[in-house]
Amino acid sequence: MRTHHLAVLGGDGIGPDVTDAALLGVRAAGERFGFTVHATDFDGGAEAYLRTGTALDDDTVLRLRSHDAILLGAVGDPRVPPGVLERGLIVALRVALRQSVNIRPVRLYPGVTSPVTTVTPDNCDLVILRENTEGLYTGGGSLSHAGTRNAVAVQNSVTTAQATRDTVEFGFRLASARRNRLTLCHKTNILVHAGQLWQDVVDEVAADYPDVEHDYVHADAMCQHLPLDPGRFDVVVTDNLFGDIISDLGATVQGGLGLAASANHNPTGSAPSMYEPVHGSAPDIAGTGWANPAAAALSAALCLAGLGERDAALALEAAAASVLAELPAHSGPEMGDDTAGIGRRIADRVIDIDPVAVADPDRSLMSALATLAPAHRPG
Ligand code: NAI
Ligand code: MG
């Protein structure tokens, strides 16, 4: 029997609840498709930070490395200054574990309504690949004369060929496993240095993928094309900042942050990848039981795909999508079930749902990821 060792970092607020609920679906998939899940809880987030004064220590990174994959809930707490945990834990892990590609699927599942009337399940199935470790997010720079009228801030942006290539190469591989189309999204007309590097890498890698068509869209224009004509995109590759912004737009297009999933993907297999819902710790509803675990369950489906469990991933995605279609647009008492209850509903459906109920198995992200993701098998 195959065993997958998962590190589980529930984090803060609704993070632990949605992660526990998602794990029910993962275990159900294991029962159906013949693998065992060994989950180890990790302490991380606000409580641990307030107790120890560090967001992430070397020993934790070392222990995380010995797992096949990491499931993250969310971090963030009103008692901790903004940025401490986001940068000190999440961004730090992405860098330490070379999770250089952030995978953000943008799919409108049948039965879910997009706030954009032109978006339908038939035209909304794209994948945004955001470079995950560089750009303006490396933190370098300075602020002089702070708090005065002469204040000057410099925020450095770093773009290396290696990290860009990680994202672009994975993009072409993914596009060739899907609909053979890749779009570079940047601002090459203004950010001429970084833009040129991105375009050079795309042109160079494109030569190895003659079957994949590629084009270019400015980041600002993307904010119009994505909601109005999502069907023109298959795989979109972009830098860290533009990716952050357009993938939140993508989340809105697909029905809301509450159902957006993501993977922090290590394309080399040198360390475990990390899977997390896009939403945060939602302190406003923490403890109410109203957190929707669908985004966490869809992220866990990406995790199963990353572990090579294609059918399990497709079944968990289909089960989460079918439960989503029954939930109200906004969480609250009208959901009928609490977070754990919705997790159990998803898990029950994993057992007998048709794995290809909502996906074309030959074109789906889950199938592609199951084939393309390199195994990280530490032990
Ligand atoms: P948020 O995503 O936590 O919440 C935004 C709104 O959406 C809230 O009204 C919340 O109740 C609702 N919401 C979020 N997830 C939901 C779910 N699963 N089910 C139902 N409703 C849901 O974003 P916000 O409020 O800006 O940030 C709260 C904290 O989370 C902050 O500390 C922030 O820094 C952190 N954060 C952490 C992220 C991460 O761990 N990757 C990502 C985004 C924010
Ligand atoms: Mg964001």
Coordinates of C-alpha atoms and ligand atoms in Angstrom, one line a residue, residues 104 130 137 243-245 247-248 257 278, ligand 2:
R104 CA -3.7 29.1 -9.2
R130 CA 2.8 33.0 -10.6
Y137 CA 8.5 40.4 -2.9
G243 CA 0.4 37.1 -10.4
D244 CA -0.8 38.1 -6.9
I245 CA -3.2 40.7 -8.4
S247 CA -5.0 35.6 -9.5
D248 CA -7.3 37.4 -7.0
L257 CA -12.0 33.7 -2.6
V278 CA -6.1 31.4 -1.2
Ligands
MG2 MG -3.1 37.8 -2.7

